[in-house]
mmCIF file of N, CA and C in Angstrom:
data_model
loop_
_atom_site.group_PDB
_atom_site.id
_atom_site.type_symbol
_atom_site.label_atom_id
_atom_site.label_comp_id
_atom_site.label_asym_id
_atom_site.label_seq_id
_atom_site.Cartn_x
_atom_site.Cartn_y
_atom_site.Cartn_z
ATOM 1 N N UNK A 1 74.279 80.419 116.432
ATOM 2 C CA UNK A 1 74.851 81.358 117.369
ATOM 3 C C UNK A 1 73.708 82.125 118.034
ATOM 4 N N UNK A 2 73.787 82.217 119.306
ATOM 5 C CA UNK A 2 72.750 82.881 120.079
ATOM 6 C C UNK A 2 73.018 84.389 120.098
ATOM 7 N N UNK A 3 71.990 85.177 119.745
ATOM 8 C CA UNK A 3 72.088 86.629 119.722
ATOM 9 C C UNK A 3 71.740 87.172 121.094
ATOM 10 N N UNK A 4 72.664 87.939 121.653
ATOM 11 C CA UNK A 4 72.423 88.546 122.964
ATOM 12 C C UNK A 4 72.746 90.027 122.890
ATOM 13 N N UNK A 5 72.294 90.721 123.879
ATOM 14 C CA UNK A 5 72.594 92.148 123.966
ATOM 15 C C UNK A 5 74.102 92.366 124.023
ATOM 16 N N UNK A 6 74.781 91.493 124.774
ATOM 17 C CA UNK A 6 76.230 91.612 124.927
ATOM 18 C C UNK A 6 76.934 91.408 123.589
ATOM 19 N N UNK A 7 76.517 90.419 122.794
ATOM 20 C CA UNK A 7 77.161 90.181 121.502
ATOM 21 C C UNK A 7 76.872 91.330 120.535
ATOM 22 N N UNK A 8 75.657 91.891 120.588
ATOM 23 C CA UNK A 8 75.326 93.027 119.734
ATOM 24 C C UNK A 8 76.176 94.238 120.108
ATOM 25 N N UNK A 9 76.330 94.483 121.380
ATOM 26 C CA UNK A 9 77.134 95.601 121.848
ATOM 27 C C UNK A 9 78.589 95.437 121.432
ATOM 28 N N UNK A 10 79.120 94.239 121.569
ATOM 29 C CA UNK A 10 80.501 93.978 121.155
ATOM 30 C C UNK A 10 80.659 94.183 119.652
ATOM 31 N N UNK A 11 79.676 93.781 118.875
ATOM 32 C CA UNK A 11 79.723 93.980 117.422
ATOM 33 C C UNK A 11 79.734 95.459 117.074
ATOM 34 N N UNK A 12 78.917 96.241 117.748
ATOM 35 C CA UNK A 12 78.863 97.681 117.499
ATOM 36 C C UNK A 12 80.190 98.333 117.869
ATOM 37 N N UNK A 13 80.756 97.942 118.992
ATOM 38 C CA UNK A 13 82.055 98.489 119.408
ATOM 39 C C UNK A 13 83.131 98.129 118.392
ATOM 40 N N UNK A 14 83.136 96.881 117.929
ATOM 41 C CA UNK A 14 84.115 96.432 116.938
ATOM 42 C C UNK A 14 83.979 97.254 115.651
ATOM 43 N N UNK A 15 82.748 97.450 115.166
ATOM 44 C CA UNK A 15 82.532 98.225 113.949
ATOM 45 C C UNK A 15 82.971 99.678 114.127
ATOM 46 N N UNK A 16 82.692 100.245 115.283
ATOM 47 C CA UNK A 16 83.096 101.615 115.550
ATOM 48 C C UNK A 16 84.618 101.749 115.521
ATOM 49 N N UNK A 17 85.301 100.849 116.201
ATOM 50 C CA UNK A 17 86.770 100.918 116.275
ATOM 51 C C UNK A 17 87.386 100.712 114.905
ATOM 52 N N UNK A 18 86.942 99.707 114.159
ATOM 53 C CA UNK A 18 87.532 99.445 112.845
ATOM 54 C C UNK A 18 87.240 100.574 111.867
ATOM 55 N N UNK A 19 86.034 101.147 111.912
ATOM 56 C CA UNK A 19 85.731 102.264 111.004
ATOM 57 C C UNK A 19 86.542 103.492 111.385
ATOM 58 N N UNK A 20 86.759 103.719 112.675
ATOM 59 C CA UNK A 20 87.571 104.843 113.128
ATOM 60 C C UNK A 20 89.026 104.664 112.681
ATOM 61 N N UNK A 21 89.564 103.461 112.828
ATOM 62 C CA UNK A 21 90.934 103.199 112.399
ATOM 63 C C UNK A 21 91.074 103.346 110.891
ATOM 64 N N UNK A 22 90.076 102.879 110.133
ATOM 65 C CA UNK A 22 90.109 103.012 108.682
ATOM 66 C C UNK A 22 90.081 104.482 108.285
ATOM 67 N N UNK A 23 89.242 105.255 108.942
ATOM 68 C CA UNK A 23 89.147 106.689 108.636
ATOM 69 C C UNK A 23 90.469 107.388 108.915
ATOM 70 N N UNK A 24 91.147 107.002 109.997
ATOM 71 C CA UNK A 24 92.436 107.605 110.310
ATOM 72 C C UNK A 24 93.475 107.230 109.271
ATOM 73 N N UNK A 25 93.464 105.982 108.801
ATOM 74 C CA UNK A 25 94.477 105.537 107.854
ATOM 75 C C UNK A 25 94.263 106.136 106.472
ATOM 76 N N UNK A 26 93.026 106.540 106.137
ATOM 77 C CA UNK A 26 92.765 107.104 104.830
ATOM 78 C C UNK A 26 92.667 108.624 104.856
ATOM 79 N N UNK A 27 92.750 109.228 106.043
ATOM 80 C CA UNK A 27 92.669 110.684 106.146
ATOM 81 C C UNK A 27 93.891 111.311 105.486
ATOM 82 N N UNK A 28 93.680 112.417 104.782
ATOM 83 C CA UNK A 28 94.762 113.112 104.103
ATOM 84 C C UNK A 28 95.307 114.210 105.002
ATOM 85 N N UNK A 29 96.603 114.443 104.892
ATOM 86 C CA UNK A 29 97.220 115.559 105.608
ATOM 87 C C UNK A 29 96.816 116.858 104.909
ATOM 88 N N UNK A 30 96.969 118.003 105.592
ATOM 89 C CA UNK A 30 96.661 119.278 104.935
ATOM 90 C C UNK A 30 97.446 119.453 103.629
ATOM 91 N N UNK A 31 98.695 119.008 103.623
ATOM 92 C CA UNK A 31 99.498 119.123 102.398
ATOM 93 C C UNK A 31 98.911 118.258 101.286
ATOM 94 N N UNK A 32 98.468 117.041 101.617
ATOM 95 C CA UNK A 32 97.873 116.164 100.608
ATOM 96 C C UNK A 32 96.541 116.724 100.121
ATOM 97 N N UNK A 33 95.818 117.422 100.990
ATOM 98 C CA UNK A 33 94.543 118.032 100.610
ATOM 99 C C UNK A 33 94.751 119.114 99.548
ATOM 100 N N UNK A 34 95.926 119.702 99.477
ATOM 101 C CA UNK A 34 96.198 120.786 98.535
ATOM 102 C C UNK A 34 96.385 120.300 97.104
ATOM 103 N N UNK A 35 96.554 119.007 96.916
ATOM 104 C CA UNK A 35 96.830 118.474 95.580
ATOM 105 C C UNK A 35 95.698 118.818 94.617
ATOM 106 N N UNK A 36 96.069 119.496 93.537
ATOM 107 C CA UNK A 36 95.120 119.834 92.485
ATOM 108 C C UNK A 36 94.111 120.904 92.851
ATOM 109 N N UNK A 37 94.302 121.568 93.988
ATOM 110 C CA UNK A 37 93.356 122.605 94.415
ATOM 111 C C UNK A 37 93.361 123.734 93.391
ATOM 112 N N UNK A 38 92.190 124.031 92.833
ATOM 113 C CA UNK A 38 92.093 125.062 91.796
ATOM 114 C C UNK A 38 91.864 126.452 92.377
ATOM 115 N N UNK A 39 91.039 126.546 93.395
ATOM 116 C CA UNK A 39 90.794 127.818 94.048
ATOM 117 C C UNK A 39 91.426 127.749 95.426
ATOM 118 N N UNK A 40 92.398 128.603 95.651
ATOM 119 C CA UNK A 40 93.214 128.534 96.854
ATOM 120 C C UNK A 40 92.773 129.634 97.802
ATOM 121 N N UNK A 41 92.147 129.242 98.897
ATOM 122 C CA UNK A 41 91.680 130.203 99.890
ATOM 123 C C UNK A 41 92.636 130.125 101.078
ATOM 124 N N UNK A 42 93.452 131.148 101.215
ATOM 125 C CA UNK A 42 94.506 131.172 102.221
ATOM 126 C C UNK A 42 93.988 130.832 103.617
ATOM 127 N N UNK A 43 92.848 131.405 103.996
ATOM 128 C CA UNK A 43 92.304 131.207 105.348
ATOM 129 C C UNK A 43 91.929 129.746 105.622
ATOM 130 N N UNK A 44 91.728 128.951 104.575
ATOM 131 C CA UNK A 44 91.337 127.548 104.753
ATOM 132 C C UNK A 44 92.526 126.605 104.913
ATOM 133 N N UNK A 45 93.728 127.115 104.760
ATOM 134 C CA UNK A 45 94.916 126.259 104.772
ATOM 135 C C UNK A 45 95.663 126.437 106.089
ATOM 136 N N UNK A 46 95.875 125.348 106.837
ATOM 137 C CA UNK A 46 96.587 125.466 108.114
ATOM 138 C C UNK A 46 98.095 125.650 107.914
ATOM 139 N N UNK A 47 98.713 126.288 108.871
ATOM 140 C CA UNK A 47 100.169 126.469 108.861
ATOM 141 C C UNK A 47 100.849 125.210 109.377
ATOM 142 N N UNK A 48 102.015 124.924 108.836
ATOM 143 C CA UNK A 48 102.909 123.887 109.356
ATOM 144 C C UNK A 48 104.069 124.629 110.019
ATOM 145 N N UNK A 49 104.262 124.423 111.311
ATOM 146 C CA UNK A 49 105.357 125.089 112.018
ATOM 147 C C UNK A 49 106.646 124.350 111.702
ATOM 148 N N UNK A 50 107.591 125.028 111.093
ATOM 149 C CA UNK A 50 108.874 124.422 110.731
ATOM 150 C C UNK A 50 109.931 124.652 111.799
ATOM 151 N N UNK A 51 109.586 125.450 112.827
ATOM 152 C CA UNK A 51 110.557 125.781 113.864
ATOM 153 C C UNK A 51 111.491 126.884 113.394
ATOM 154 N N UNK A 52 112.278 127.396 114.315
ATOM 155 C CA UNK A 52 113.288 128.421 114.036
ATOM 156 C C UNK A 52 112.718 129.637 113.321
ATOM 157 N N UNK A 53 111.461 130.019 113.665
ATOM 158 C CA UNK A 53 110.885 131.234 113.122
ATOM 159 C C UNK A 53 110.279 131.106 111.738
ATOM 160 N N UNK A 54 109.990 129.878 111.283
ATOM 161 C CA UNK A 54 109.410 129.678 109.960
ATOM 162 C C UNK A 54 108.121 128.858 110.045
ATOM 163 N N UNK A 55 107.138 129.223 109.214
ATOM 164 C CA UNK A 55 105.896 128.462 109.053
ATOM 165 C C UNK A 55 105.634 128.340 107.558
ATOM 166 N N UNK A 56 104.951 127.235 107.177
ATOM 167 C CA UNK A 56 104.725 126.970 105.757
ATOM 168 C C UNK A 56 103.285 126.550 105.502
ATOM 169 N N UNK A 57 102.769 126.936 104.323
ATOM 170 C CA UNK A 57 101.485 126.458 103.824
ATOM 171 C C UNK A 57 101.710 125.904 102.420
ATOM 172 N N UNK A 58 101.262 124.689 102.181
ATOM 173 C CA UNK A 58 101.256 124.147 100.825
ATOM 174 C C UNK A 58 99.971 124.673 100.193
ATOM 175 N N UNK A 59 100.096 125.552 99.225
ATOM 176 C CA UNK A 59 98.923 126.206 98.640
ATOM 177 C C UNK A 59 98.225 125.299 97.623
ATOM 178 N N UNK A 60 98.985 124.732 96.689
ATOM 179 C CA UNK A 60 98.450 123.795 95.696
ATOM 180 C C UNK A 60 99.624 123.172 94.959
ATOM 181 N N UNK A 61 99.348 122.023 94.329
ATOM 182 C CA UNK A 61 100.392 121.362 93.545
ATOM 183 C C UNK A 61 99.786 120.269 92.676
ATOM 184 N N UNK A 62 100.571 119.867 91.685
ATOM 185 C CA UNK A 62 100.344 118.630 90.950
ATOM 186 C C UNK A 62 101.729 118.036 90.734
ATOM 187 N N UNK A 63 101.863 117.053 89.892
ATOM 188 C CA UNK A 63 103.171 116.407 89.748
ATOM 189 C C UNK A 63 104.210 117.311 89.088
ATOM 190 N N UNK A 64 103.768 118.353 88.400
ATOM 191 C CA UNK A 64 104.707 119.192 87.662
ATOM 192 C C UNK A 64 105.105 120.480 88.361
ATOM 193 N N UNK A 65 104.293 120.948 89.328
ATOM 194 C CA UNK A 65 104.642 122.197 90.006
ATOM 195 C C UNK A 65 103.981 122.294 91.371
ATOM 196 N N UNK A 66 104.487 123.220 92.190
ATOM 197 C CA UNK A 66 103.965 123.403 93.548
ATOM 198 C C UNK A 66 104.137 124.863 93.953
ATOM 199 N N UNK A 67 103.122 125.384 94.681
ATOM 200 C CA UNK A 67 103.208 126.726 95.250
ATOM 201 C C UNK A 67 103.144 126.610 96.766
ATOM 202 N N UNK A 68 104.085 127.273 97.442
ATOM 203 C CA UNK A 68 104.227 127.200 98.893
ATOM 204 C C UNK A 68 104.387 128.617 99.446
ATOM 205 N N UNK A 69 103.713 128.877 100.547
ATOM 206 C CA UNK A 69 103.817 130.171 101.229
ATOM 207 C C UNK A 69 104.607 129.952 102.511
ATOM 208 N N UNK A 70 105.628 130.785 102.749
ATOM 209 C CA UNK A 70 106.459 130.639 103.942
ATOM 210 C C UNK A 70 106.528 131.974 104.676
ATOM 211 N N UNK A 71 106.232 131.940 105.966
ATOM 212 C CA UNK A 71 106.333 133.119 106.820
ATOM 213 C C UNK A 71 107.622 133.022 107.623
ATOM 214 N N UNK A 72 108.364 134.117 107.640
ATOM 215 C CA UNK A 72 109.612 134.205 108.398
ATOM 216 C C UNK A 72 109.467 135.268 109.480
ATOM 217 N N UNK A 73 109.875 134.928 110.685
ATOM 218 C CA UNK A 73 110.057 135.944 111.718
ATOM 219 C C UNK A 73 111.398 136.614 111.456
ATOM 220 N N UNK A 74 111.590 137.819 111.991
ATOM 221 C CA UNK A 74 112.879 138.491 111.853
ATOM 222 C C UNK A 74 113.976 137.574 112.389
ATOM 223 N N UNK A 75 115.027 137.404 111.613
ATOM 224 C CA UNK A 75 116.128 136.531 112.000
ATOM 225 C C UNK A 75 115.933 135.084 111.565
ATOM 226 N N UNK A 76 114.744 134.760 111.038
ATOM 227 C CA UNK A 76 114.501 133.399 110.550
ATOM 228 C C UNK A 76 115.451 133.072 109.404
ATOM 229 N N UNK A 77 115.896 131.831 109.378
ATOM 230 C CA UNK A 77 116.893 131.430 108.381
ATOM 231 C C UNK A 77 116.370 130.277 107.539
ATOM 232 N N UNK A 78 116.395 130.490 106.244
ATOM 233 C CA UNK A 78 116.205 129.390 105.294
ATOM 234 C C UNK A 78 117.590 128.797 105.092
ATOM 235 N N UNK A 79 117.888 127.745 105.832
ATOM 236 C CA UNK A 79 119.222 127.145 105.855
ATOM 237 C C UNK A 79 119.709 126.835 104.439
ATOM 238 N N UNK A 80 120.966 127.162 104.124
ATOM 239 C CA UNK A 80 121.494 126.858 102.789
ATOM 240 C C UNK A 80 121.302 125.376 102.445
ATOM 241 N N UNK A 81 120.799 125.147 101.251
ATOM 242 C CA UNK A 81 120.506 123.787 100.779
ATOM 243 C C UNK A 81 120.406 123.814 99.257
ATOM 244 N N UNK A 82 120.284 122.643 98.668
ATOM 245 C CA UNK A 82 120.029 122.544 97.235
ATOM 246 C C UNK A 82 119.120 121.344 97.004
ATOM 247 N N UNK A 83 118.449 121.363 95.869
ATOM 248 C CA UNK A 83 117.535 120.276 95.504
ATOM 249 C C UNK A 83 117.433 120.231 93.990
ATOM 250 N N UNK A 84 116.887 119.139 93.479
ATOM 251 C CA UNK A 84 116.782 118.968 92.022
ATOM 252 C C UNK A 84 115.724 119.872 91.407
ATOM 253 N N UNK A 85 114.852 120.421 92.223
ATOM 254 C CA UNK A 85 113.754 121.247 91.728
ATOM 255 C C UNK A 85 114.251 122.623 91.282
ATOM 256 N N UNK A 86 113.680 123.136 90.205
ATOM 257 C CA UNK A 86 113.870 124.533 89.836
ATOM 258 C C UNK A 86 112.922 125.329 90.717
ATOM 259 N N UNK A 87 113.372 126.483 91.197
ATOM 260 C CA UNK A 87 112.568 127.276 92.128
ATOM 261 C C UNK A 87 112.551 128.734 91.702
ATOM 262 N N UNK A 88 111.375 129.338 91.835
ATOM 263 C CA UNK A 88 111.237 130.790 91.734
ATOM 264 C C UNK A 88 110.512 131.237 92.980
ATOM 265 N N UNK A 89 110.896 132.386 93.509
ATOM 266 C CA UNK A 89 110.274 132.895 94.729
ATOM 267 C C UNK A 89 109.934 134.359 94.563
ATOM 268 N N UNK A 90 108.810 134.761 95.177
ATOM 269 C CA UNK A 90 108.315 136.133 95.155
ATOM 270 C C UNK A 90 108.273 136.626 96.594
ATOM 271 N N UNK A 91 108.811 137.816 96.831
ATOM 272 C CA UNK A 91 108.799 138.403 98.161
ATOM 273 C C UNK A 91 107.472 139.162 98.318
ATOM 274 N N UNK A 92 106.555 138.547 99.063
ATOM 275 C CA UNK A 92 105.253 139.174 99.302
ATOM 276 C C UNK A 92 105.378 140.322 100.298
ATOM 277 N N UNK A 93 106.259 140.155 101.283
ATOM 278 C CA UNK A 93 106.486 141.199 102.282
ATOM 279 C C UNK A 93 107.814 140.938 102.968
ATOM 280 N N UNK A 94 108.292 141.940 103.687
ATOM 281 C CA UNK A 94 109.533 141.793 104.446
ATOM 282 C C UNK A 94 110.768 142.136 103.638
ATOM 283 N N UNK A 95 111.915 141.907 104.281
ATOM 284 C CA UNK A 95 113.214 142.122 103.642
ATOM 285 C C UNK A 95 114.062 140.882 103.904
ATOM 286 N N UNK A 96 114.689 140.362 102.854
ATOM 287 C CA UNK A 96 115.467 139.130 102.934
ATOM 288 C C UNK A 96 116.842 139.326 102.298
ATOM 289 N N UNK A 97 117.851 138.702 102.910
ATOM 290 C CA UNK A 97 119.143 138.577 102.261
ATOM 291 C C UNK A 97 119.164 137.174 101.662
ATOM 292 N N UNK A 98 119.138 137.104 100.345
ATOM 293 C CA UNK A 98 119.073 135.825 99.648
ATOM 294 C C UNK A 98 120.441 135.514 99.052
ATOM 295 N N UNK A 99 120.894 134.286 99.267
ATOM 296 C CA UNK A 99 122.154 133.819 98.700
ATOM 297 C C UNK A 99 121.847 132.724 97.694
ATOM 298 N N UNK A 100 122.352 132.892 96.475
ATOM 299 C CA UNK A 100 122.231 131.867 95.434
ATOM 300 C C UNK A 100 123.643 131.616 94.923
ATOM 301 N N UNK A 101 124.121 130.395 95.115
ATOM 302 C CA UNK A 101 125.513 130.035 94.815
ATOM 303 C C UNK A 101 126.415 130.975 95.604
ATOM 304 N N UNK A 102 127.253 131.777 94.937
ATOM 305 C CA UNK A 102 128.168 132.678 95.656
ATOM 306 C C UNK A 102 127.722 134.142 95.595
ATOM 307 N N UNK A 103 126.442 134.391 95.208
ATOM 308 C CA UNK A 103 125.937 135.756 95.097
ATOM 309 C C UNK A 103 124.907 136.038 96.187
ATOM 310 N N UNK A 104 124.975 137.261 96.759
ATOM 311 C CA UNK A 104 124.006 137.697 97.775
ATOM 312 C C UNK A 104 123.293 138.934 97.268
ATOM 313 N N UNK A 105 122.000 139.036 97.652
ATOM 314 C CA UNK A 105 121.206 140.189 97.242
ATOM 315 C C UNK A 105 120.166 140.457 98.322
ATOM 316 N N UNK A 106 119.966 141.728 98.652
ATOM 317 C CA UNK A 106 118.892 142.129 99.560
ATOM 318 C C UNK A 106 117.639 142.323 98.699
ATOM 319 N N UNK A 107 116.552 141.633 99.074
ATOM 320 C CA UNK A 107 115.299 141.714 98.326
ATOM 321 C C UNK A 107 114.173 142.118 99.264
ATOM 322 N N UNK A 108 113.212 142.885 98.727
ATOM 323 C CA UNK A 108 112.074 143.357 99.521
ATOM 324 C C UNK A 108 110.782 143.117 98.753
ATOM 325 N N UNK A 109 109.677 143.547 99.356
ATOM 326 C CA UNK A 109 108.343 143.365 98.782
ATOM 327 C C UNK A 109 108.330 143.687 97.287
ATOM 328 N N UNK A 110 107.788 142.748 96.518
ATOM 329 C CA UNK A 110 107.684 142.916 95.075
ATOM 330 C C UNK A 110 108.831 142.327 94.288
ATOM 331 N N UNK A 111 109.952 142.008 94.958
ATOM 332 C CA UNK A 111 111.105 141.411 94.283
ATOM 333 C C UNK A 111 110.930 139.894 94.193
ATOM 334 N N UNK A 112 111.816 139.266 93.462
ATOM 335 C CA UNK A 112 111.780 137.811 93.343
ATOM 336 C C UNK A 112 113.148 137.276 92.973
ATOM 337 N N UNK A 113 113.235 135.966 92.872
ATOM 338 C CA UNK A 113 114.489 135.331 92.468
ATOM 339 C C UNK A 113 114.235 133.963 91.857
ATOM 340 N N UNK A 114 115.229 133.503 91.090
ATOM 341 C CA UNK A 114 115.175 132.233 90.370
ATOM 342 C C UNK A 114 116.363 131.378 90.801
ATOM 343 N N UNK A 115 116.103 130.109 91.067
ATOM 344 C CA UNK A 115 117.173 129.182 91.474
ATOM 345 C C UNK A 115 117.143 127.970 90.543
ATOM 346 N N UNK A 116 118.210 127.780 89.764
ATOM 347 C CA UNK A 116 118.271 126.590 88.916
ATOM 348 C C UNK A 116 118.399 125.310 89.757
ATOM 349 N N UNK A 117 118.146 124.201 89.148
ATOM 350 C CA UNK A 117 118.268 122.898 89.793
ATOM 351 C C UNK A 117 119.677 122.690 90.354
ATOM 352 N N UNK A 118 119.734 122.108 91.546
ATOM 353 C CA UNK A 118 120.985 121.708 92.206
ATOM 354 C C UNK A 118 121.964 122.856 92.490
ATOM 355 N N UNK A 119 121.438 124.058 92.726
ATOM 356 C CA UNK A 119 122.288 125.200 93.089
ATOM 357 C C UNK A 119 122.039 125.511 94.566
ATOM 358 N N UNK A 120 123.119 125.640 95.331
ATOM 359 C CA UNK A 120 123.031 125.954 96.754
ATOM 360 C C UNK A 120 122.399 127.336 96.924
ATOM 361 N N UNK A 121 121.461 127.439 97.893
ATOM 362 C CA UNK A 121 120.778 128.711 98.148
ATOM 363 C C UNK A 121 120.237 128.735 99.567
ATOM 364 N N UNK A 122 119.965 129.946 100.041
ATOM 365 C CA UNK A 122 119.415 130.130 101.375
ATOM 366 C C UNK A 122 118.968 131.573 101.547
ATOM 367 N N UNK A 123 118.322 131.853 102.678
ATOM 368 C CA UNK A 123 117.819 133.206 102.928
ATOM 369 C C UNK A 123 117.873 133.509 104.417
ATOM 370 N N UNK A 124 118.095 134.776 104.727
ATOM 371 C CA UNK A 124 118.015 135.272 106.090
ATOM 372 C C UNK A 124 116.985 136.393 106.083
ATOM 373 N N UNK A 125 116.044 136.324 107.006
ATOM 374 C CA UNK A 125 114.993 137.321 107.079
ATOM 375 C C UNK A 125 115.465 138.511 107.921
ATOM 376 N N UNK A 126 115.574 139.682 107.287
ATOM 377 C CA UNK A 126 116.039 140.888 107.975
ATOM 378 C C UNK A 126 114.882 141.657 108.609
ATOM 379 N N UNK A 127 113.707 141.583 108.001
ATOM 380 C CA UNK A 127 112.469 142.167 108.530
ATOM 381 C C UNK A 127 111.379 141.127 108.299
ATOM 382 N N UNK A 128 110.492 140.897 109.274
ATOM 383 C CA UNK A 128 109.484 139.838 109.134
ATOM 384 C C UNK A 128 108.815 139.876 107.763
ATOM 385 N N UNK A 129 108.644 138.701 107.171
ATOM 386 C CA UNK A 129 108.091 138.689 105.829
ATOM 387 C C UNK A 129 107.577 137.342 105.370
ATOM 388 N N UNK A 130 107.112 137.359 104.136
ATOM 389 C CA UNK A 130 106.508 136.177 103.516
ATOM 390 C C UNK A 130 107.115 135.978 102.134
ATOM 391 N N UNK A 131 107.470 134.731 101.847
ATOM 392 C CA UNK A 131 107.917 134.339 100.508
ATOM 393 C C UNK A 131 106.880 133.410 99.900
ATOM 394 N N UNK A 132 106.657 133.545 98.602
ATOM 395 C CA UNK A 132 105.837 132.610 97.853
ATOM 396 C C UNK A 132 106.804 131.855 96.950
ATOM 397 N N UNK A 133 106.957 130.555 97.201
ATOM 398 C CA UNK A 133 107.880 129.711 96.450
ATOM 399 C C UNK A 133 107.115 128.874 95.435
ATOM 400 N N UNK A 134 107.683 128.770 94.234
ATOM 401 C CA UNK A 134 107.157 127.898 93.190
ATOM 402 C C UNK A 134 108.240 126.900 92.839
ATOM 403 N N UNK A 135 107.873 125.630 92.795
ATOM 404 C CA UNK A 135 108.826 124.562 92.494
ATOM 405 C C UNK A 135 108.338 123.758 91.294
ATOM 406 N N UNK A 136 109.288 123.327 90.477
ATOM 407 C CA UNK A 136 108.987 122.367 89.434
ATOM 408 C C UNK A 136 110.131 121.356 89.368
ATOM 409 N N UNK A 137 109.844 120.050 89.395
ATOM 410 C CA UNK A 137 108.521 119.494 89.719
ATOM 411 C C UNK A 137 108.183 119.748 91.180
ATOM 412 N N UNK A 138 107.041 119.283 91.590
ATOM 413 C CA UNK A 138 106.590 119.491 92.982
ATOM 414 C C UNK A 138 107.559 118.848 93.965
ATOM 415 N N UNK A 139 107.559 119.343 95.189
ATOM 416 C CA UNK A 139 108.422 118.835 96.260
ATOM 417 C C UNK A 139 107.700 117.689 96.983
ATOM 418 N N UNK A 140 107.997 116.464 96.590
ATOM 419 C CA UNK A 140 107.374 115.296 97.243
ATOM 420 C C UNK A 140 107.697 115.254 98.722
ATOM 421 N N UNK A 141 108.885 115.714 99.101
ATOM 422 C CA UNK A 141 109.284 115.687 100.504
ATOM 423 C C UNK A 141 108.400 116.595 101.365
ATOM 424 N N UNK A 142 107.723 117.564 100.783
ATOM 425 C CA UNK A 142 106.854 118.458 101.537
ATOM 426 C C UNK A 142 105.508 117.826 101.886
ATOM 427 N N UNK A 143 105.093 116.799 101.163
ATOM 428 C CA UNK A 143 103.765 116.221 101.393
ATOM 429 C C UNK A 143 103.811 114.859 102.080
ATOM 430 N N UNK A 144 104.970 114.419 102.490
ATOM 431 C CA UNK A 144 105.088 113.128 103.185
ATOM 432 C C UNK A 144 104.856 113.288 104.653
#
């Protein structure tokens, strides 16, 4: 095979494209980057915009548990839902009306709540605030 400038250039372009595609296919999402993180620096974690006045950060997780930070704008709604995960949440700031099964409670900074597995729950943000959610096991749906 005859070596030419054109063939060398094509080889370099091919290597660049394939290495770029490989890097993209193996790149981790911000949520995947949080796996096993021991020291959690809030400023280093990007927000995921969930829409409807909510943003989320996956702080850290392993297969047995997960910590998530959620910011709510006033009027933001954590739509009623249920999941197999046990959940505990801490109100870092703001005021929330939290519904667990058929019970409602107004919670503010410093308060928290516990949700057993498969129990319907939701929240309405009455004053802008932040919730810190802990799940066990981790929420696989959050890192896909």
